[in-house]
Amino acid sequence: MEQLFQFIFRWYAKRKSLRSKKYRNLSQIKSVIIIFESDFMEKNTLVKGFIEQLKQEGKDVDAWAFVDKKETLTSTIAQFRIIGQKDINWLKIPRQKAIADMTDKHYDLLIDLHINQNITNQYLTLFANAELKVGASLQVYTDVKPNVLDFMIKLPEHSGAATETDTTELFNQIIHYLKIIQ
């Protein structure tokens, strides 16, 4: 079934209209959206730390995530939104209401922090209204031409599931490269 979901995602990605990409240095970026994998308890301490770090640099930061359960615990606010099973259809595509809420705002930068295969987060990244999209170099993104992400960070391979250390490394690498863009 997962292969079917990925096939449909690639179909959507190939037909999505091309957007104008704008590479900027981190100091030039004003608004950021972070797409991430929510932990089951929705604490998300690590991501909240990243948000705080970006806010201290003067960025307007929103965050969106998917958690695979029926009811989400986090209150729905525009700046920090976690969607659950009731917010997606049977193909794991976010419902129109969620997509409209997310695409209502324009962002200078999208940071995709999901490392494990998560089809709903892939759609959030695809549909987000951002000029520059960055994240991990995942097979699901490199298979799609034109690419969903504008630049991708290659993470070291290891056995087992991705950890918070991997997410931290990804975030730090993204910030590092954004600082050196001229």
N, CA and C of each residue as an Amber inpcrd file, in Angstrom:
protein
   546
   0.8210000  -1.1880000   0.0000000   0.0000000   0.0000000   0.0000000
   0.8740000   1.2650000   0.0000000   1.9970000   1.1870000   0.7150000
   2.8920000   2.3500000   0.7870000   3.4080000   2.7350000  -0.5990000
   3.6540000   1.7290000  -1.4460000   4.1180000   2.0250000  -2.8030000
   3.0630000   2.7870000  -3.5920000   1.8040000   2.4520000  -3.3800000
   0.7100000   3.1690000  -4.0410000   0.6840000   4.6200000  -3.5740000
   0.8230000   4.8360000  -2.2640000   0.8320000   6.1950000  -1.7190000
   1.9900000   7.0050000  -2.3090000   3.1520000   6.3890000  -2.4340000
   4.3140000   7.0840000  -2.9940000   4.1160000   7.3690000  -4.4830000
   3.5130000   6.4540000  -5.2090000   3.2270000   6.6640000  -6.6250000
   2.3100000   7.8700000  -6.7990000   1.2650000   7.9460000  -5.9880000
   0.3180000   9.0650000  -6.0650000   1.0030000  10.3630000  -5.6670000
   1.8810000  10.3130000  -4.6540000   2.6260000  11.5140000  -4.2670000
   3.4810000  12.0190000  -5.4290000   4.2040000  11.1090000  -6.0860000
   5.0320000  11.5110000  -7.2300000   4.1720000  12.1090000  -8.3390000
   2.9790000  11.5610000  -8.5600000   2.0590000  12.0880000  -9.5610000
   1.6670000  13.5200000  -9.2110000   1.2930000  13.7580000  -7.9450000
   0.9460000  15.1170000  -7.4990000   2.1370000  16.0590000  -7.6550000
   3.3040000  15.5990000  -7.2400000   4.4990000  16.4510000  -7.2680000
   4.8730000  16.8560000  -8.6880000   4.7570000  15.9530000  -9.6220000
   5.1080000  16.2560000 -11.0100000   4.1310000  17.2390000 -11.6480000
   2.8930000  17.2350000 -11.1790000   1.8770000  18.1090000 -11.7550000
   1.7240000  19.4340000 -11.0190000   2.3620000  19.5450000  -9.8900000
   2.2980000  20.7950000  -9.1320000   2.9950000  21.8760000  -9.9480000
   2.3750000  23.0200000 -10.0260000   2.9570000  24.0880000 -10.8430000
   4.3130000  24.5070000 -10.2900000   5.1980000  24.8480000 -11.1870000
   6.5300000  25.2820000 -10.7830000   6.4260000  26.6000000 -10.0280000
   7.2440000  26.7470000  -9.0270000   7.2490000  27.9690000  -8.2350000
   8.5920000  28.6510000  -8.4230000   8.6280000  29.9240000  -8.1540000
   9.8990000  30.6300000  -8.2750000  10.6950000  30.3970000  -6.9950000
  11.8990000  29.8980000  -7.1720000  12.7820000  29.6310000  -6.0430000
  13.6300000  30.8570000  -5.7940000  13.8450000  31.1550000  -4.5320000
  14.6670000  32.3000000  -4.1980000  15.6130000  31.8990000  -3.0730000
  16.8710000  31.7570000  -3.4280000  17.8800000  31.3900000  -2.4450000
  18.2900000  32.6360000  -1.6780000  18.2260000  32.5420000  -0.3640000
  18.5900000  33.6760000   0.4920000  19.4930000  33.2070000   1.6250000
  20.2830000  34.1400000   2.1050000  21.0800000  33.9250000   3.2890000
  20.1340000  33.9280000   4.4840000  20.4790000  33.2340000   5.5520000
  19.6340000  33.1740000   6.7410000  19.3020000  34.5590000   7.2740000
  20.2270000  35.4830000   7.1750000  19.9690000  36.8410000   7.6870000
  18.8930000  37.5680000   6.8730000  18.6760000  37.1680000   5.6180000
  17.6660000  37.7970000   4.7600000  16.2780000  37.1770000   4.9240000
  16.2110000  36.0370000   5.5610000  14.9510000  35.3040000   5.7130000
  14.1670000  35.8730000   6.8880000  12.9040000  36.1660000   6.6310000
  12.0360000  36.7410000   7.6700000  11.0300000  35.7320000   8.2220000
  10.4820000  34.8740000   7.3530000   9.4430000  33.9370000   7.7840000
   9.8380000  32.4970000   7.4530000   9.5500000  31.5910000   8.4040000
   9.9610000  30.1940000   8.2850000   8.7860000  29.2950000   8.6650000
   8.6200000  28.2170000   7.9260000   7.7040000  27.1480000   8.3260000
   8.5320000  25.8780000   8.4820000   8.3130000  25.1790000   9.5850000
   9.0010000  23.9230000   9.8520000   7.9830000  22.7970000   9.7320000
   8.3060000  21.7970000   8.9260000   7.5040000  20.5740000   8.8270000
   8.2940000  19.5010000   9.5700000   7.6420000  18.8270000  10.5230000
   8.3700000  17.8550000  11.3360000   7.4920000  16.6720000  11.6910000
   8.1440000  15.6370000  12.2360000   7.4460000  14.4460000  12.7060000
   7.1380000  14.6420000  14.1810000   5.8630000  14.6930000  14.5280000
   5.4760000  14.8730000  15.9210000   5.6710000  13.5720000  16.6860000
   6.1350000  13.6930000  17.9340000   6.1640000  12.5010000  18.7670000
   4.7360000  12.1880000  19.2060000   4.4910000  10.9500000  19.6120000
   3.1250000  10.5030000  19.8800000   2.4580000  11.2960000  21.0060000
   3.2190000  11.7180000  21.9840000   2.6690000  12.4830000  23.1070000
   2.5620000  13.9690000  22.7770000   3.0610000  14.3690000  21.6170000
   2.9900000  15.7430000  21.1080000   3.7480000  16.7470000  21.9880000
   4.7790000  16.2910000  22.6700000   5.6210000  17.1930000  23.4720000
   6.5210000  18.0150000  22.5550000   7.2050000  17.3390000  21.6410000
   8.0170000  17.9770000  20.5950000   9.0140000  18.9940000  21.1450000
   9.6590000  18.6360000  22.2190000  10.6080000  19.5230000  22.8970000
  11.7350000  19.9520000  21.9760000  12.2470000  19.0280000  21.1920000
  13.3610000  19.3280000  20.2940000  12.9790000  20.4020000  19.2860000
  11.8440000  20.2350000  18.6280000  11.4030000  21.1920000  17.6080000
  11.0760000  22.5420000  18.2450000  10.4870000  22.5240000  19.4110000
  10.1920000  23.7840000  20.1040000  11.4810000  24.5440000  20.4050000
  12.5550000  23.8240000  20.6770000  13.8640000  24.4580000  20.8550000
  14.3640000  25.1000000  19.5730000  14.1770000  24.4170000  18.4370000
  14.5630000  24.9810000  17.1350000  13.7590000  26.2450000  16.8390000
  12.4700000  26.1910000  17.1400000  11.6000000  27.3530000  16.9130000
  12.0900000  28.5300000  17.7350000  12.4070000  28.2800000  18.9920000
  12.8890000  29.3410000  19.8790000  14.1960000  29.9250000  19.3580000
  15.0840000  29.0600000  18.8770000  16.3660000  29.5200000  18.3200000
  16.1380000  30.4540000  17.1350000  15.2410000  30.0920000  16.2390000
  14.9560000  30.9300000  15.0740000  14.2640000  32.2280000  15.4750000
  13.3870000  32.1630000  16.4560000  12.7060000  33.3760000  16.9310000
  13.6960000  34.3490000  17.5630000  14.7030000  33.8270000  18.2460000
  15.7320000  34.6880000  18.8370000  16.5500000  35.3940000  17.7620000
  16.5610000  34.8250000  16.5590000  17.2490000  35.4580000  15.4300000
  16.3150000  36.3930000  14.6710000  15.1200000  36.6160000  15.2150000
  14.1790000  37.5640000  14.6180000  13.2910000  37.0040000  13.5250000
  13.1610000  35.6910000  13.4510000  12.3390000  35.0640000  12.4140000
  10.9100000  34.8600000  12.9240000   9.9560000  34.9880000  12.0120000
   8.5580000  34.6460000  12.2770000   8.4310000  33.1630000  11.9260000
   8.1600000  32.3000000  12.9180000   8.2290000  30.8570000  12.7180000
   6.8740000  30.1950000  12.9820000   6.4580000  29.3670000  12.0310000
   5.2990000  28.4930000  12.1860000   5.7910000  27.0580000  12.0640000
   5.0610000  26.1140000  12.6370000   5.4360000  24.7030000  12.5550000
   4.1960000  23.8510000  12.3260000   4.3380000  22.8590000  11.4620000
   3.2610000  21.9220000  11.1440000   3.8070000  20.5090000  11.2230000
   2.9740000  19.5910000  11.7050000   3.3840000  18.1870000  11.7860000
   2.1700000  17.2830000  11.6690000   2.4540000  16.0240000  11.4150000
   1.4250000  14.9900000  11.4110000   1.7590000  13.9880000  12.4880000
   0.7360000  13.5600000  13.2350000   0.8940000  12.4730000  14.1950000
  -0.1640000  11.4260000  13.8500000   0.2630000  10.1770000  13.8080000
  -0.6190000   9.1020000  13.3530000  -1.5250000   8.6120000  14.4840000
  -2.5090000   9.4470000  14.8320000  -3.5490000   9.0610000  15.7790000
  -4.8000000   9.8680000  15.4710000  -5.9410000   9.3680000  15.9340000
  -7.2270000   9.9920000  15.5750000  -7.3520000  11.4100000  16.1030000
  -7.1700000  11.5930000  17.3740000  -7.3530000  12.9020000  18.0040000
  -6.0070000  13.4660000  18.4310000  -5.7370000  14.7010000  18.0400000
  -4.5110000  15.3620000  18.4770000  -4.7830000  16.0960000  19.7830000
  -3.7480000  16.2060000  20.6110000  -3.8750000  16.8600000  21.9070000
  -3.5760000  18.3480000  21.8380000  -2.7260000  18.7320000  20.9000000
  -2.2840000  20.1090000  20.7830000  -3.4000000  20.9750000  20.2320000
  -3.6220000  22.1070000  20.8730000  -4.6560000  23.0110000  20.3630000
  -4.2320000  23.5300000  18.9940000  -5.2100000  23.7710000  18.1530000
  -4.9390000  24.2060000  16.7900000  -4.7740000  25.7220000  16.7570000
  -3.5360000  26.1430000  16.5990000  -3.2390000  27.5550000  16.3990000
  -2.3970000  27.6660000  15.1350000  -2.4480000  28.7920000  14.5140000
  -1.7720000  28.9600000  13.2190000  -0.2630000  28.7600000  13.3150000
   0.3480000  29.1550000  14.4280000   1.8070000  29.1000000  14.5240000
   2.3430000  27.7000000  14.8240000   1.5350000  26.8290000  15.4150000
   2.0060000  25.4900000  15.7760000   0.8260000  24.5410000  15.6130000
   0.8430000  23.7740000  14.5430000  -0.3190000  22.9360000  14.2440000
   0.1030000  21.5000000  14.0370000  -0.5840000  20.6180000  14.7280000
  -0.3760000  19.1850000  14.5470000  -1.6810000  18.6100000  14.0200000
  -1.5820000  17.9510000  12.8610000  -2.7710000  17.3340000  12.2920000
  -2.7200000  15.8320000  12.5500000  -3.8980000  15.2220000  12.6180000
  -4.0120000  13.7880000  12.8630000  -4.7860000  13.1020000  11.7680000
  -5.2170000  11.8900000  12.0320000  -5.9120000  11.0810000  11.0320000
  -7.1980000  11.7310000  10.5400000  -7.8900000  12.4730000  11.3930000
  -9.1450000  13.0970000  10.9610000  -8.8990000  14.2370000   9.9670000
  -7.6560000  14.6960000   9.8730000  -7.3020000  15.7970000   8.9780000
  -6.7650000  15.3350000   7.6300000  -6.7650000  14.0200000   7.3840000
  -6.2580000  13.4850000   6.1220000  -7.3040000  12.5630000   5.5130000
  -7.1910000  12.3200000   4.1960000  -8.0950000  11.3750000   3.5460000
  -7.4700000   9.9810000   3.5380000  -8.1170000   9.0370000   2.8970000
  -7.6330000   7.6510000   2.9080000  -6.3110000   7.4830000   2.1630000
  -5.9650000   8.4500000   1.3000000  -4.6750000   8.4190000   0.6130000
  -3.5770000   9.1120000   1.4140000  -3.9230000   9.5430000   2.6280000
  -3.0220000  10.2350000   3.5580000  -2.6660000  11.6430000   3.0960000
  -3.5080000  12.2100000   2.2390000  -3.3360000  13.5800000   1.7690000
  -4.1130000  14.4890000   2.7130000  -3.4970000  15.5780000   3.1850000
  -4.2380000  16.5080000   4.0550000  -5.5120000  17.0030000   3.3640000
  -6.5580000  17.1370000   4.1480000  -7.8390000  17.6220000   3.6160000
  -7.7040000  19.0810000   3.1910000  -8.6190000  19.5200000   2.3140000
  -8.5820000  20.8760000   1.7580000  -8.4850000  21.9510000   2.8320000
  -9.1960000  21.7920000   3.9380000  -9.1860000  22.7980000   5.0110000
  -7.7640000  22.9820000   5.5570000  -7.0820000  21.8770000   5.8180000
  -5.7030000  21.9550000   6.3320000  -4.7700000  22.5720000   5.3050000
  -4.9150000  22.1690000   4.0520000  -4.0600000  22.7270000   2.9950000
  -4.3090000  24.2290000   2.8490000  -5.5820000  24.6190000   2.8730000
  -5.9200000  26.0430000   2.7430000  -5.3530000  26.8400000   3.9170000
  -5.4370000  26.2940000   5.1190000  -4.8870000  26.9800000   6.3000000
  -3.3770000  27.1770000   6.1630000  -2.6920000  26.1520000   5.6530000
  -1.2360000  26.2390000   5.5460000  -0.8100000  27.1410000   4.3940000
  -1.4780000  27.0520000   3.2590000  -1.0530000  27.8240000   2.0860000
  -1.5360000  29.2660000   2.1300000  -2.3040000  29.5960000   3.1350000
  -2.8090000  30.9600000   3.2920000  -1.6820000  31.9610000   3.5620000
  -0.5850000  31.4650000   4.1070000   0.5370000  32.3330000   4.4670000
   1.7400000  32.0160000   3.5850000   2.4650000  33.0520000   3.1870000
   3.6750000  32.8990000   2.3780000   4.8950000  32.8870000   3.3080000
   5.8580000  32.0080000   3.0090000   7.0840000  31.8860000   3.8070000
   8.3020000  32.0800000   2.9150000   9.3380000  32.6390000   3.4960000
  10.6140000  32.7460000   2.7920000  11.3120000  31.3850000   2.7470000
  11.1170000  30.5790000   3.8070000  11.8620000  29.3310000   3.9590000
  10.9760000  28.2400000   4.5460000  11.0980000  27.0410000   3.9990000
  10.5080000  25.8460000   4.5850000  11.6450000  24.9390000   5.0020000
  11.6270000  24.5070000   6.2500000  12.5970000  23.5300000   6.7510000
  11.8330000  22.2390000   6.9920000  12.1560000  21.2250000   6.2220000
  11.5150000  19.9140000   6.3540000  12.4240000  19.0550000   7.2290000
  11.9930000  18.7930000   8.4610000  12.8110000  18.0310000   9.4000000
  12.4150000  16.5640000   9.4760000  11.5160000  16.1140000   8.6080000
  11.1490000  14.6980000   8.7260000  12.2130000  13.8390000   8.0590000
  12.5750000  12.7850000   8.7660000  13.6610000  11.9080000   8.3190000
  13.1180000  10.5420000   7.9270000  12.1320000  10.0620000   8.6610000
  11.4940000   8.7860000   8.3460000  10.4370000   9.0170000   7.2770000
  10.1520000   7.9920000   6.5070000   9.1570000   8.1230000   5.4450000
   7.8010000   8.4340000   6.0750000   7.2150000   9.5600000   5.6800000
   5.9350000  10.0010000   6.2210000   5.2040000  10.7280000   5.0980000
   4.2830000  10.0380000   4.4680000   3.6300000  10.5520000   3.2630000
   2.8780000  11.8540000   3.5260000   2.2290000  11.9700000   4.6820000
   1.4720000  13.1910000   4.9700000   2.4070000  14.3880000   5.0940000
   3.5450000  14.2210000   5.7540000   4.5100000  15.3230000   5.8430000
   5.0660000  15.6750000   4.4680000   5.2100000  14.6870000   3.5930000
   5.6580000  14.9710000   2.2320000   4.6600000  15.8880000   1.5280000
   3.3690000  15.6380000   1.7180000   2.3550000  16.5030000   1.1190000
   2.3910000  17.9040000   1.7290000   2.5960000  17.9880000   3.0350000
   2.6890000  19.3080000   3.6640000   3.8360000  20.1020000   3.0420000
   4.9690000  19.4400000   2.8400000   6.1170000  20.0870000   2.2120000
   5.8030000  20.4790000   0.7670000   5.1540000  19.6070000   0.0450000
   4.8240000  19.8770000  -1.3530000   3.8870000  21.0800000  -1.4850000
   2.8500000  21.1380000  -0.6600000   1.8280000  22.1670000  -0.8030000
   2.1910000  23.5000000  -0.1490000   3.1510000  23.5300000   0.7550000
   3.4930000  24.7690000   1.4670000   3.9060000  25.8690000   0.4980000
   3.5480000  27.0870000   0.8470000   3.8140000  28.2680000   0.0370000
   5.1310000  28.9020000   0.5170000   6.2440000  28.3770000   0.0250000
   7.5610000  28.8580000   0.4470000   8.4660000  29.0420000  -0.7640000
   9.3220000  30.0620000  -0.6970000  10.2440000  30.3420000  -1.8090000
  11.4460000  29.4200000  -1.8290000  11.8610000  28.9390000  -0.6630000
  13.0110000  28.0460000  -0.5680000  12.6330000  26.8980000   0.3500000
  12.8130000  25.6680000  -0.1470000  12.4630000  24.4780000   0.6280000
  13.7130000  23.6290000   0.8010000  14.0380000  23.3260000   2.0680000
  15.2350000  22.5460000   2.3780000  14.8770000  21.4000000   3.3170000
  15.6520000  20.3270000   3.2400000  15.4080000  19.1750000   4.1010000
  16.4050000  18.0700000   3.8180000  16.1000000  16.8840000   4.3570000
  16.9750000  15.7250000   4.1980000  16.8460000  15.1520000   2.7980000
  17.9240000  14.5880000   2.3180000  17.9390000  13.9440000   1.0050000
  17.3260000  12.5550000   1.1430000  16.0130000  12.5010000   1.0290000
  15.2860000  11.2360000   1.1310000  14.9590000  10.7260000  -0.2670000
  14.9350000   9.4140000  -0.4150000  14.6310000   8.7880000  -1.7010000
  13.3120000   9.2900000  -2.2760000  12.3190000   9.5090000  -1.4100000
  11.0040000   9.9470000  -1.8840000  11.0670000  11.3180000  -2.5450000
  12.0490000  12.1390000  -2.1710000  12.1950000  13.4570000  -2.7820000
  13.1100000  13.4220000  -3.9940000  14.1440000  12.6000000  -3.9540000
  15.0800000  12.5650000  -5.0830000  14.4790000  11.8600000  -6.2850000
  13.4400000  11.0460000  -6.0870000  12.7680000  10.3580000  -7.1930000
  11.8820000  11.2930000  -8.0090000  11.5180000  12.4370000  -7.4510000
  10.5710000  13.3430000  -8.1010000  11.3340000  14.4200000  -8.8590000
  11.0270000  14.5670000 -10.1200000  11.6110000  15.6360000 -10.9300000
  10.4850000  16.4930000 -11.4760000  10.4330000  17.7950000 -11.2970000
  11.4010000  18.5900000 -10.5470000  11.3240000  18.2860000  -9.0600000
  12.4260000  18.5010000  -8.4040000  12.5130000  18.1730000  -6.9810000
  11.5300000  18.9860000  -6.1590000  11.0340000  18.3790000  -5.0960000
  10.1540000  19.0620000  -4.1490000  10.9870000  20.0340000  -3.3220000
  12.1780000  19.5860000  -2.9180000  13.0770000  20.4240000  -2.1270000
  14.0960000  21.0990000  -3.0370000  14.4790000  22.3220000  -2.6840000
  15.4400000  23.0760000  -3.4880000  16.8810000  22.6930000  -3.1800000
  17.1520000  22.4050000  -1.9200000  18.4170000  21.7440000  -1.6330000
  18.2460000  20.7900000  -0.4810000  19.0270000  19.7040000  -0.5710000
  18.8710000  18.5910000   0.3570000  20.1840000  18.2890000   1.0560000
  20.0670000  17.9270000   2.3120000  21.2220000  17.5760000   3.1350000
  21.3060000  16.0590000   3.2220000  22.4750000  15.5330000   2.8980000
  22.7070000  14.0820000   2.9970000  23.1110000  13.7600000   4.4240000
  22.3290000  12.8960000   5.0610000  22.6280000  12.4840000   6.4310000
  23.4360000  11.1960000   6.4170000  24.2940000  11.0080000   7.4320000
  25.0480000   9.7560000   7.4970000  24.0960000   8.5710000   7.6700000
  24.4010000   7.4800000   6.9900000  23.5640000   6.2930000   7.0960000
  23.9310000   5.5010000   8.3330000  22.9120000   4.9240000   8.9580000
  23.1370000   4.0280000  10.0860000  21.9740000   3.0580000  10.1680000
  22.1720000   1.9900000  10.8910000  21.0890000   1.0170000  11.0130000
  20.0910000   1.4960000  12.0580000  18.8720000   1.0690000  11.9090000
  17.8350000   1.4530000  12.8660000  17.1140000   2.7210000  12.4520000
  16.1270000   3.0720000  13.2540000  15.3100000   4.2590000  12.9730000
  16.0860000   5.5380000  13.2700000  15.6580000   6.6060000  12.6430000
  16.2630000   7.9180000  12.8780000  15.9900000   8.3470000  14.3160000
  16.9200000   9.1110000  14.8700000  16.8240000   9.5380000  16.2600000
  16.7700000  11.0630000  16.3370000  16.6000000  11.5730000  17.5580000
  16.6270000  13.0240000  17.7520000  17.9820000  13.5980000  17.3710000
  19.0360000  12.8230000  17.5320000  20.3730000  13.2690000  17.1390000
  20.4210000  13.5300000  15.6390000  19.7820000  12.6670000  14.8640000
  19.7270000  12.8610000  13.4060000  18.9650000  14.1400000  13.0590000
  17.8510000  14.3760000  13.7460000  17.0600000  15.5830000  13.4980000
  17.8480000  16.8260000  13.8700000  18.5470000  16.7800000  14.9920000
  19.3840000  17.9080000  15.4070000  20.4920000  18.1660000  14.3960000
  21.1220000  17.1010000  13.9280000  22.1890000  17.2340000  12.9240000
  21.6320000  17.8480000  11.6420000  20.4590000  17.4000000  11.2210000
  19.8290000  17.9500000  10.0180000  19.5650000  19.4440000  10.1880000
  18.9590000  19.8280000  11.3040000  18.6640000  21.2410000  11.5570000
  19.9480000  22.0720000  11.5620000  20.9710000  21.6020000  12.2700000
  22.2340000  22.3420000  12.3470000  22.8990000  22.4890000  10.9800000
  22.8390000  21.4290000  10.1550000  23.4120000  21.4970000   8.8170000
  22.6490000  22.5030000   7.9500000  21.3210000  22.5000000   8.0470000
  20.5130000  23.4440000   7.2760000  20.8730000  24.8740000   7.6510000
  20.9490000  25.1590000   8.9470000  21.2910000  26.5050000   9.4170000
  22.6930000  26.8830000   8.9430000  23.6300000  25.9410000   9.0220000
  25.0020000  26.1900000   8.5730000  25.0270000  26.6160000   7.0980000
  24.3620000  25.8480000   6.2390000  24.3710000  26.1680000   4.8170000
  23.6050000  27.4410000   4.4870000  22.5380000  27.7080000   5.2250000
  21.7990000  28.9580000   4.9900000  22.6350000  30.1810000   5.3600000
  23.5280000  30.0350000   6.3150000  24.3860000  31.1480000   6.7220000
  25.4550000  31.4600000   5.6810000  25.8300000  30.4590000   4.8630000
  26.9220000  30.7000000   3.9050000  26.4190000  31.0000000   2.4940000
  25.1010000  30.9480000   2.2660000  24.5580000  31.3170000   0.9400000
  24.8420000  32.7910000   0.6960000  25.3460000  33.0950000  -0.4810000
  25.6450000  34.5000000  -0.8290000  24.5860000  35.0690000  -1.7100000
